[in-house]
Amino acid sequence: MMNILILGSGGREHTFAYKLSQSQNCEKLFVAPGNAGTAKIARNVSISVTDFKAVKDLVLRENIEMVVVGPEDPLVEGIQNFFAEDEELRQVAVIGPSKRGALLEGSKERAKEFMALHNIPTAAYQSFTAESLEAGKAFLDTLNSPYVLKADGLAAGKGVLILENLQEAKAELENMLANKKFGKASETVVIEEFLDGIELSVFVLTDGKNYITLPTAKDYKRIGEGDTGLNTGGMGAISPVPFADKTFMDKVENRIIKPTIEGLEKEEIDYKGFVFIGLIKVGDDPFVIEYNVRMGDPETEVVLPRIESDLVEVFQKVAEGKLDEVELKVTEKAAATVVLVSGGYPENYEKGKEITGFDQVEGSHVFHAGTRLENEKTLTSGGRVLAVTSFGDDYKQALKKSYQNAEKLHFDKMYYRKDLGFDL
Ligand code: AMP
Ligand code: GLY
């Protein structure tokens, strides 16, 4: 039995809380800062995920023995190292990589170099800075449309531009490098070859040496039906991915997962946590689009519910470096989640709307994302508000159930995509 802290406040963290709270091994569960959903199954603590001093105080005060890091920011800022280097915190298990490991997400250039070094298939690329702007434009001349420009650093999911027109691509490159469109994040820009295919997410849990592959998932990033309009954090997800069959997943394992974990080991990177591999299937072959060093959101809302093993035990094995002793149990059932968002998201939207209908929901699990409690009422507090997760014999059945229950939930200007799975 141990006390556990989850850092974060989204649907991903509510799902972690839901799963961890079911474990016999979880004594007291804390979420910082959490949301209205986590408040019902854990104790929310109102501190920022990047305020390491406040996290330390909480961990010591509440005898917390395990910290599960939800989002990337604290990882990129080095929360794992902060714990490892502190006399009083050294014994605490941190589920999340070291700062060097987190660079796989924190720097697109570093991720590309890592893939090149370890022969991991990805789009051809070159990177540029303000000094090499002209060379960058010349490189664009050698490529075919569409053009892919990526800000090197974290840019809240907005740092990737895909442009049809060469002149526009050159102008945007100049904007990013010379005018710092994304601030420090675009001081370096990666320009890469456009890959045409269908995307999926593969999640790997590793102790730095051993690994287990979690169920696959596919998320829907665009706000509009038919994958149109602006990019969002994610409008829904399904698991497993029907086209990720055994033959394809064997290629993923041999060409991508194994060399990734071996690469971490060779480079002596302390990595105890999730590797989220954003993949694209081009023809029959997998290529890496990006690495993230955490679970995906909303993919977590379909991946974790399918895992039947005790997640605290699994995390303990990660911390001990004994993940080879874990045999992950996963249900055969498919899962789907539909994300309910505030009208206007991902641009401007209103907050503070009362959400009703929770008691009408049957046969789905509602994970909270942008919600907060006020005088017993659940109010919206973000763009992505709820994720309605269901099981089914296949993703279609699971989606149908989620849609039935989405209709029972209400808040002013609520919106969701009704076409998830359209491309499968
Ligand atoms: P990222 O932030 O790296 O995941 O990029 C955001 C999105 O841009 C991805 O989910 C893809 O849809 C798209 N994308 C990124 N890189 C490429 C590429 N080389 N070819 C085609 N699409 C890409
Ligand atoms: N759903 C994509 C992500 O979490 O980055």
Short mmCIF file of C-alpha atoms and ligand atoms in Angstrom, two decimals:
data_model
loop_
_atom_site.label_atom_id
_atom_site.label_comp_id
_atom_site.label_asym_id
_atom_site.label_seq_id
_atom_site.Cartn_x
_atom_site.Cartn_y
_atom_site.Cartn_z
CA MET A 1 0.00 0.00 0.00
CA MET A 2 1.35 3.42 -0.87
CA ASN A 3 0.32 7.02 -1.27
CA ILE A 4 0.44 8.21 -4.86
CA LEU A 5 0.44 11.62 -6.53
CA ILE A 6 -0.66 12.26 -10.11
CA LEU A 7 0.45 15.54 -11.70
CA GLY A 8 -1.93 17.15 -14.18
CA SER A 9 -5.56 18.13 -14.63
CA GLY A 10 -6.93 16.66 -17.83
CA GLY A 11 -8.85 13.64 -19.04
CA ARG A 12 -5.59 11.69 -19.07
CA GLU A 13 -5.03 12.37 -15.39
CA HIS A 14 -8.62 11.54 -14.44
CA THR A 15 -8.15 8.21 -16.23
CA PHE A 16 -4.89 7.55 -14.37
CA ALA A 17 -6.69 8.38 -11.12
CA TYR A 18 -9.57 6.06 -11.99
CA LYS A 19 -7.19 3.19 -12.77
CA LEU A 20 -4.79 3.69 -9.86
CA SER A 21 -7.60 4.13 -7.33
CA GLN A 22 -8.87 0.63 -8.21
CA SER A 23 -5.60 -0.93 -7.06
CA GLN A 24 -5.29 -2.76 -3.75
CA ASN A 25 -1.87 -1.16 -3.56
CA CYS A 26 -3.09 2.42 -3.57
CA GLU A 27 -3.61 3.91 -0.15
CA LYS A 28 -4.19 7.66 -0.51
CA LEU A 29 -4.38 9.20 -3.97
CA PHE A 30 -3.62 12.87 -4.69
CA VAL A 31 -3.99 14.79 -7.93
CA ALA A 32 -2.37 18.17 -8.48
CA PRO A 33 -4.11 20.28 -9.56
CA GLY A 34 -6.86 17.86 -10.77
CA ASN A 35 -10.42 18.63 -11.85
CA ALA A 36 -14.01 17.97 -10.77
CA GLY A 37 -13.71 14.32 -11.82
CA THR A 38 -10.54 13.58 -9.87
CA ALA A 39 -12.02 15.38 -6.82
CA LYS A 40 -14.52 12.52 -6.50
CA ILE A 41 -11.95 9.72 -6.35
CA ALA A 42 -8.82 11.43 -5.01
CA ARG A 43 -7.74 14.52 -3.12
CA ASN A 44 -7.05 17.50 -5.36
CA VAL A 45 -4.21 19.77 -4.32
CA SER A 46 -4.10 23.18 -5.90
CA ILE A 47 -0.48 23.47 -7.00
CA SER A 48 1.11 23.96 -10.39
CA VAL A 49 2.75 20.94 -12.02
CA THR A 50 5.94 22.92 -12.62
CA ASP A 51 6.24 24.27 -9.07
CA PHE A 52 8.71 21.58 -7.96
CA LYS A 53 9.17 23.12 -4.51
CA ALA A 54 5.43 22.86 -3.84
CA VAL A 55 5.42 19.30 -5.18
CA LYS A 56 8.27 18.42 -2.81
CA ASP A 57 6.43 19.89 0.18
CA LEU A 58 3.32 17.90 -0.70
CA VAL A 59 5.24 14.66 -1.20
CA LEU A 60 6.99 14.97 2.17
CA ARG A 61 3.92 16.15 4.05
CA GLU A 62 1.73 13.30 2.76
CA ASN A 63 4.31 10.50 2.67
CA ILE A 64 3.90 10.04 -1.07
CA GLU A 65 5.96 7.17 -2.49
CA MET A 66 5.08 7.41 -6.16
CA VAL A 67 4.59 10.36 -8.52
CA VAL A 68 2.97 9.79 -11.90
CA VAL A 69 3.67 12.70 -14.25
CA GLY A 70 0.83 13.37 -16.72
CA PRO A 71 1.93 16.26 -18.99
CA GLU A 72 5.27 16.97 -20.68
CA ASP A 73 6.14 20.35 -19.18
CA PRO A 74 7.40 19.15 -15.78
CA LEU A 75 9.36 16.37 -17.51
CA VAL A 76 11.04 18.71 -19.96
CA GLU A 77 11.82 21.00 -17.01
CA GLY A 78 13.47 18.10 -15.21
CA ILE A 79 11.16 16.93 -12.43
CA GLN A 80 12.68 13.44 -12.49
CA ASN A 81 16.18 14.88 -11.93
CA PHE A 82 14.82 17.17 -9.21
CA PHE A 83 13.67 14.06 -7.33
CA ALA A 84 16.76 11.97 -8.08
CA GLU A 85 19.12 14.69 -6.87
CA ASP A 86 17.26 15.46 -3.64
CA GLU A 87 18.32 13.60 -0.50
CA GLU A 88 14.74 13.51 0.84
CA LEU A 89 13.04 12.61 -2.45
CA ARG A 90 15.45 10.06 -3.90
CA GLN A 91 13.37 7.09 -2.71
CA VAL A 92 10.20 8.31 -4.39
CA ALA A 93 9.30 6.47 -7.62
CA VAL A 94 8.82 8.94 -10.45
CA ILE A 95 6.95 7.61 -13.48
CA GLY A 96 8.37 9.83 -16.20
CA PRO A 97 11.78 10.18 -17.87
CA SER A 98 14.77 12.31 -16.93
CA LYS A 99 15.32 15.68 -18.56
CA ARG A 100 17.60 14.13 -21.19
CA GLY A 101 14.92 11.58 -22.01
CA ALA A 102 12.23 14.26 -22.18
CA LEU A 103 14.23 16.05 -24.88
CA LEU A 104 12.78 13.52 -27.31
CA GLU A 105 9.61 15.59 -27.01
CA GLY A 106 11.17 18.89 -25.92
CA SER A 107 13.28 19.23 -29.06
CA LYS A 108 12.17 18.05 -32.49
CA GLU A 109 15.76 18.44 -33.72
CA ARG A 110 17.04 16.17 -30.94
CA ALA A 111 14.31 13.62 -31.76
CA LYS A 112 15.34 13.60 -35.43
CA GLU A 113 19.02 13.21 -34.50
CA PHE A 114 18.15 10.32 -32.18
CA MET A 115 16.22 8.58 -34.95
CA ALA A 116 19.02 9.13 -37.48
CA LEU A 117 21.61 7.79 -35.04
CA HIS A 118 19.62 4.64 -34.24
CA ASN A 119 18.32 3.98 -37.76
CA ILE A 120 14.68 4.54 -36.91
CA PRO A 121 12.51 5.24 -39.98
CA THR A 122 11.23 8.83 -40.15
CA ALA A 123 10.81 11.59 -42.72
CA ALA A 124 14.02 13.01 -44.23
CA TYR A 125 14.83 16.41 -42.71
CA GLN A 126 17.23 19.28 -42.15
CA SER A 127 17.17 21.89 -39.42
CA PHE A 128 17.81 25.62 -39.64
CA THR A 129 18.29 28.71 -37.45
CA ALA A 130 18.05 32.45 -38.17
CA GLU A 131 21.67 32.36 -39.42
CA SER A 132 20.84 29.66 -41.97
CA LEU A 133 17.50 31.08 -43.10
CA GLU A 134 18.60 31.40 -46.72
CA ALA A 135 19.84 27.80 -46.75
CA GLY A 136 16.44 26.81 -45.34
CA LYS A 137 14.67 28.54 -48.21
CA ALA A 138 17.00 26.83 -50.67
CA PHE A 139 16.20 23.48 -49.02
CA LEU A 140 12.49 24.15 -49.48
CA ASP A 141 13.19 24.65 -53.20
CA THR A 142 14.42 21.05 -53.38
CA LEU A 143 11.25 19.59 -51.80
CA ASN A 144 7.81 18.93 -53.23
CA SER A 145 4.59 20.39 -51.84
CA PRO A 146 3.22 20.12 -49.17
CA TYR A 147 5.98 21.53 -46.95
CA VAL A 148 6.30 20.54 -43.27
CA LEU A 149 7.83 23.11 -40.88
CA LYS A 150 8.29 22.25 -37.21
CA ALA A 151 9.30 24.58 -34.41
CA ASP A 152 12.00 22.75 -32.48
CA GLY A 153 10.66 23.39 -28.97
CA LEU A 154 7.37 22.93 -27.14
CA ALA A 155 4.65 25.11 -28.68
CA ALA A 156 1.48 23.73 -27.08
CA GLY A 157 0.77 21.55 -30.11
CA LYS A 158 0.75 24.52 -32.50
CA GLY A 159 4.36 24.39 -33.68
CA VAL A 160 3.85 22.28 -36.81
CA LEU A 161 2.83 23.98 -40.06
CA ILE A 162 1.90 22.11 -43.22
CA LEU A 163 1.81 24.40 -46.25
CA GLU A 164 0.82 23.74 -49.84
CA ASN A 165 2.49 26.75 -51.37
CA LEU A 166 6.27 27.26 -51.68
CA GLN A 167 6.20 31.05 -51.26
CA GLU A 168 4.00 30.70 -48.19
CA ALA A 169 6.34 28.06 -46.76
CA LYS A 170 9.32 30.41 -47.20
CA ALA A 171 7.42 33.28 -45.59
CA GLU A 172 6.44 31.11 -42.61
CA LEU A 173 10.01 29.85 -42.24
CA GLU A 174 11.15 33.47 -42.06
CA ASN A 175 8.38 34.21 -39.58
CA MET A 176 9.46 31.37 -37.33
CA LEU A 177 13.21 31.98 -37.50
CA ALA A 178 13.61 35.72 -37.92
CA ASN A 179 10.41 36.94 -36.23
CA LYS A 180 10.28 34.17 -33.60
CA LYS A 181 6.67 33.30 -34.33
CA PHE A 182 6.73 30.69 -31.54
CA GLY A 183 9.25 32.53 -29.37
CA LYS A 184 12.24 30.50 -28.22
CA ALA A 185 10.54 27.33 -29.49
CA SER A 186 11.12 28.38 -33.12
CA GLU A 187 14.73 29.55 -32.84
CA THR A 188 15.44 26.28 -34.61
CA VAL A 189 13.07 24.88 -37.25
CA VAL A 190 13.03 21.37 -38.65
CA ILE A 191 11.93 21.13 -42.27
CA GLU A 192 10.93 17.66 -43.31
CA GLU A 193 9.60 15.57 -46.12
CA PHE A 194 5.81 15.20 -46.15
CA LEU A 195 4.63 11.64 -45.52
CA ASP A 196 1.30 10.58 -46.92
CA GLY A 197 -0.50 7.93 -44.93
CA ILE A 198 -2.74 7.16 -41.96
CA GLU A 199 -1.66 7.99 -38.40
CA LEU A 200 -1.82 5.99 -35.20
CA SER A 201 -0.34 6.14 -31.71
CA VAL A 202 1.75 3.42 -30.14
CA PHE A 203 2.51 3.55 -26.42
CA VAL A 204 5.43 1.87 -24.77
CA LEU A 205 6.10 1.68 -21.06
CA THR A 206 9.77 1.21 -20.23
CA ASP A 207 12.13 1.00 -17.27
CA GLY A 208 14.96 2.05 -19.57
CA LYS A 209 15.91 -1.49 -20.52
CA ASN A 210 12.78 -3.66 -20.61
CA TYR A 211 9.54 -2.50 -22.18
CA ILE A 212 5.94 -3.45 -22.72
CA THR A 213 3.84 -2.27 -25.61
CA LEU A 214 0.43 -0.98 -24.57
CA PRO A 215 -2.70 -1.17 -26.72
CA THR A 216 -2.61 0.96 -29.90
CA ALA A 217 -4.91 3.94 -30.34
CA LYS A 218 -5.92 6.44 -32.96
CA ASP A 219 -6.93 9.96 -32.10
CA TYR A 220 -8.82 12.58 -34.07
CA LYS A 221 -7.00 15.89 -33.87
CA ARG A 222 -9.01 18.26 -36.08
CA ILE A 223 -11.99 20.20 -34.76
CA GLY A 224 -14.19 19.56 -37.81
CA GLU A 225 -15.84 16.47 -39.23
CA GLY A 226 -13.94 14.74 -42.01
CA ASP A 227 -10.68 15.88 -40.35
CA THR A 228 -11.09 19.52 -41.32
CA GLY A 229 -10.40 22.81 -39.55
CA LEU A 230 -7.94 23.63 -36.79
CA ASN A 231 -5.87 21.20 -34.78
CA THR A 232 -7.04 20.51 -31.24
CA GLY A 233 -5.65 18.53 -28.32
CA GLY A 234 -7.79 15.64 -29.57
CA MET A 235 -11.50 15.18 -30.24
CA GLY A 236 -11.78 11.47 -29.56
CA ALA A 237 -9.95 8.17 -29.84
CA ILE A 238 -10.40 4.47 -30.41
CA SER A 239 -8.39 1.41 -29.35
CA PRO A 240 -7.25 -0.94 -30.78
CA VAL A 241 -6.50 0.42 -34.26
CA PRO A 242 -8.02 -2.01 -36.80
CA PHE A 243 -5.28 -1.57 -39.42
CA ALA A 244 -2.47 -2.15 -36.91
CA ASP A 245 -2.49 -5.91 -37.47
CA LYS A 246 0.15 -8.40 -36.37
CA THR A 247 2.32 -8.00 -39.50
CA PHE A 248 2.33 -4.22 -39.16
CA MET A 249 2.96 -4.28 -35.40
CA ASP A 250 5.88 -6.67 -35.88
CA LYS A 251 7.44 -4.06 -38.16
CA VAL A 252 6.74 -1.37 -35.55
CA GLU A 253 8.38 -3.47 -32.86
CA ASN A 254 11.47 -4.45 -34.86
CA ARG A 255 12.11 -1.22 -36.74
CA ILE A 256 10.96 1.33 -34.17
CA ILE A 257 10.28 0.18 -30.61
CA LYS A 258 13.36 -2.01 -30.13
CA PRO A 259 15.85 0.48 -31.62
CA THR A 260 14.23 3.26 -29.59
CA ILE A 261 14.66 1.45 -26.27
CA GLU A 262 18.14 0.24 -27.23
CA GLY A 263 19.00 3.80 -28.22
CA LEU A 264 17.97 5.08 -24.79
CA GLU A 265 20.07 2.38 -23.17
CA LYS A 266 23.13 3.02 -25.38
CA GLU A 267 22.96 6.72 -24.63
CA GLU A 268 22.60 5.92 -20.91
CA ILE A 269 19.42 7.91 -20.61
CA ASP A 270 17.48 7.39 -17.40
CA TYR A 271 14.02 6.61 -18.75
CA LYS A 272 11.32 5.16 -16.54
CA GLY A 273 8.03 6.08 -18.11
CA PHE A 274 5.97 6.22 -21.27
CA VAL A 275 7.20 6.62 -24.82
CA PHE A 276 4.34 7.76 -27.01
CA ILE A 277 5.29 7.10 -30.62
CA GLY A 278 3.26 9.04 -33.16
CA LEU A 279 3.37 6.88 -36.26
CA ILE A 280 2.24 7.14 -39.83
CA LYS A 281 1.60 4.09 -42.00
CA VAL A 282 2.83 4.80 -45.51
CA GLY A 283 1.88 1.91 -47.76
CA ASP A 284 2.56 -1.01 -45.43
CA ASP A 285 5.44 0.59 -43.55
CA PRO A 286 5.60 2.55 -40.28
CA PHE A 287 7.45 5.88 -39.92
CA VAL A 288 7.84 7.99 -36.81
CA ILE A 289 6.16 11.40 -36.96
CA GLU A 290 7.09 12.35 -33.41
CA TYR A 291 7.98 11.14 -29.97
CA ASN A 292 6.19 12.25 -26.84
CA VAL A 293 7.45 11.33 -23.40
CA ARG A 294 4.07 10.89 -21.72
CA MET A 295 0.72 9.29 -22.48
CA GLY A 296 -1.56 10.88 -25.07
CA ASP A 297 -4.79 12.66 -24.31
CA PRO A 298 -7.46 11.47 -25.23
CA GLU A 299 -5.69 8.19 -26.11
CA THR A 300 -5.23 7.43 -22.40
CA GLU A 301 -9.00 7.42 -22.02
CA VAL A 302 -9.19 4.35 -24.29
CA VAL A 303 -5.84 2.67 -23.60
CA LEU A 304 -5.89 2.50 -19.80
CA PRO A 305 -9.48 1.24 -19.41
CA ARG A 306 -8.50 -1.75 -21.61
CA ILE A 307 -5.66 -2.71 -19.27
CA GLU A 308 -6.80 -5.22 -16.67
CA SER A 309 -3.52 -5.55 -14.79
CA ASP A 310 -2.99 -3.69 -11.51
CA LEU A 311 -1.41 -0.44 -12.68
CA VAL A 312 0.29 0.32 -9.36
CA GLU A 313 2.08 -3.04 -9.52
CA VAL A 314 3.11 -2.35 -13.10
CA PHE A 315 4.49 1.08 -12.12
CA GLN A 316 6.34 -0.46 -9.17
CA LYS A 317 8.08 -2.82 -11.58
CA VAL A 318 9.00 0.15 -13.78
CA ALA A 319 10.56 1.88 -10.77
CA GLU A 320 12.48 -1.26 -9.78
CA GLY A 321 13.74 -1.87 -13.32
CA LYS A 322 11.94 -5.21 -13.44
CA LEU A 323 9.39 -4.63 -16.14
CA ASP A 324 10.43 -7.97 -17.68
CA GLU A 325 8.44 -9.59 -14.86
CA VAL A 326 5.19 -8.01 -16.04
CA GLU A 327 2.73 -9.76 -18.31
CA LEU A 328 0.17 -7.13 -19.20
CA LYS A 329 -3.47 -8.23 -19.26
CA VAL A 330 -5.57 -6.39 -21.83
CA THR A 331 -9.25 -6.89 -22.63
CA GLU A 332 -10.23 -8.07 -26.10
CA LYS A 333 -12.98 -5.46 -26.10
CA ALA A 334 -12.56 -2.30 -28.12
CA ALA A 335 -12.82 1.11 -26.47
CA ALA A 336 -13.81 4.49 -27.87
CA THR A 337 -13.94 7.94 -26.36
CA VAL A 338 -15.79 11.03 -27.61
CA VAL A 339 -14.54 14.39 -26.38
CA LEU A 340 -17.13 17.07 -25.58
CA VAL A 341 -15.70 20.55 -26.04
CA SER A 342 -16.70 24.16 -25.40
CA GLY A 343 -18.17 25.95 -28.44
CA GLY A 344 -15.44 28.01 -30.13
CA TYR A 345 -12.57 25.72 -29.06
CA PRO A 346 -9.69 25.57 -30.10
CA GLU A 347 -10.04 29.34 -30.47
CA ASN A 348 -11.92 31.53 -27.99
CA TYR A 349 -14.58 29.90 -25.84
CA GLU A 350 -16.48 30.65 -22.64
CA LYS A 351 -15.99 28.91 -19.30
CA GLY A 352 -18.07 28.47 -16.18
CA LYS A 353 -21.05 26.73 -17.84
CA GLU A 354 -22.91 24.24 -15.67
CA ILE A 355 -22.74 20.62 -16.86
CA THR A 356 -25.79 18.43 -16.31
CA GLY A 357 -26.90 14.91 -17.18
CA PHE A 358 -24.20 12.86 -15.44
CA ASP A 359 -26.84 10.75 -13.70
CA GLN A 360 -28.46 9.87 -17.05
CA VAL A 361 -25.32 8.22 -18.43
CA GLU A 362 -25.53 4.43 -18.69
CA GLY A 363 -22.85 2.05 -19.84
CA SER A 364 -20.12 4.62 -20.46
CA HIS A 365 -17.51 6.16 -18.21
CA VAL A 366 -17.27 9.94 -18.23
CA PHE A 367 -13.75 11.25 -17.70
CA HIS A 368 -13.40 14.91 -16.83
CA ALA A 369 -10.94 17.21 -18.57
CA GLY A 370 -11.69 20.93 -18.24
CA THR A 371 -14.08 20.91 -15.29
CA ARG A 372 -14.19 22.32 -11.78
CA LEU A 373 -16.50 22.04 -8.81
CA GLU A 374 -18.26 25.06 -7.36
CA ASN A 375 -20.97 24.76 -4.68
CA GLU A 376 -21.71 21.13 -5.63
CA LYS A 377 -22.07 22.10 -9.28
CA THR A 378 -19.76 20.89 -12.04
CA LEU A 379 -18.72 23.76 -14.29
CA THR A 380 -16.72 23.88 -17.52
CA SER A 381 -13.23 25.31 -17.11
CA GLY A 382 -11.47 24.51 -20.37
CA GLY A 383 -11.78 23.79 -24.08
CA ARG A 384 -11.91 20.04 -23.80
CA VAL A 385 -14.47 19.38 -21.09
CA LEU A 386 -15.39 15.69 -20.91
CA ALA A 387 -14.37 12.41 -22.56
CA VAL A 388 -17.10 9.77 -22.79
CA THR A 389 -15.50 6.31 -22.93
CA SER A 390 -17.27 3.04 -23.77
CA PHE A 391 -16.45 -0.56 -24.57
CA GLY A 392 -17.83 -2.64 -27.43
CA ASP A 393 -17.10 -5.74 -29.47
CA ASP A 394 -15.56 -3.40 -32.02
CA TYR A 395 -14.88 0.34 -32.22
CA LYS A 396 -18.19 0.99 -33.98
CA GLN A 397 -20.20 -0.48 -31.14
CA ALA A 398 -18.09 1.36 -28.59
CA LEU A 399 -18.54 4.66 -30.43
CA LYS A 400 -22.29 4.14 -30.69
CA LYS A 401 -22.55 3.77 -26.92
CA SER A 402 -20.43 6.89 -26.34
CA TYR A 403 -22.59 8.89 -28.74
CA GLN A 404 -25.78 7.70 -27.02
CA ASN A 405 -24.42 8.93 -23.71
CA ALA A 406 -22.93 12.15 -25.11
CA GLU A 407 -26.49 13.16 -25.96
CA LYS A 408 -27.47 12.94 -22.31
CA LEU A 409 -24.80 15.40 -21.18
CA HIS A 410 -25.40 19.11 -21.52
CA PHE A 411 -23.71 22.45 -21.21
CA ASP A 412 -24.19 25.70 -23.09
CA LYS A 413 -22.52 25.59 -26.56
CA MET A 414 -21.34 21.98 -26.15
CA TYR A 415 -19.83 20.52 -29.34
CA TYR A 416 -18.46 17.15 -30.39
CA ARG A 417 -17.53 15.40 -33.61
CA LYS A 418 -20.12 12.88 -34.76
CA ASP A 419 -17.97 11.20 -37.41
CA LEU A 420 -15.21 9.49 -35.40
CA GLY A 421 -13.98 6.35 -37.12
CA PHE A 422 -15.04 7.67 -40.53
CA ASP A 423 -11.62 6.95 -42.04
CA LEU A 424 -11.29 3.33 -40.91
P1 AMP B 1 3.55 16.67 -34.53
O1 AMP B 1 3.33 17.80 -33.58
O2 AMP B 1 4.97 16.41 -34.87
O3 AMP B 1 2.76 15.45 -34.15
O4 AMP B 1 2.85 17.11 -35.88
C1 AMP B 1 1.47 17.45 -35.89
C2 AMP B 1 0.78 16.77 -37.04
O5 AMP B 1 1.35 17.21 -38.27
C3 AMP B 1 0.92 15.27 -37.06
O6 AMP B 1 0.00 14.63 -36.26
C4 AMP B 1 0.73 14.96 -38.53
O7 AMP B 1 -0.65 14.93 -38.85
C5 AMP B 1 1.34 16.15 -39.21
N1 AMP B 1 2.71 15.87 -39.64
C6 AMP B 1 3.84 16.09 -38.95
N2 AMP B 1 4.92 15.72 -39.64
C7 AMP B 1 4.50 15.24 -40.83
C8 AMP B 1 5.13 14.71 -41.98
N3 AMP B 1 6.46 14.62 -42.08
N4 AMP B 1 4.36 14.32 -42.99
C9 AMP B 1 3.00 14.43 -42.92
N5 AMP B 1 2.34 14.93 -41.86
C10 AMP B 1 3.07 15.34 -40.83
N1 GLY B 2 -3.55 13.25 -28.51
C1 GLY B 2 -2.25 13.68 -28.84
C2 GLY B 2 -1.42 14.09 -27.70
O1 GLY B 2 -1.69 13.83 -26.56
O2 GLY B 2 -0.38 14.72 -27.95
#
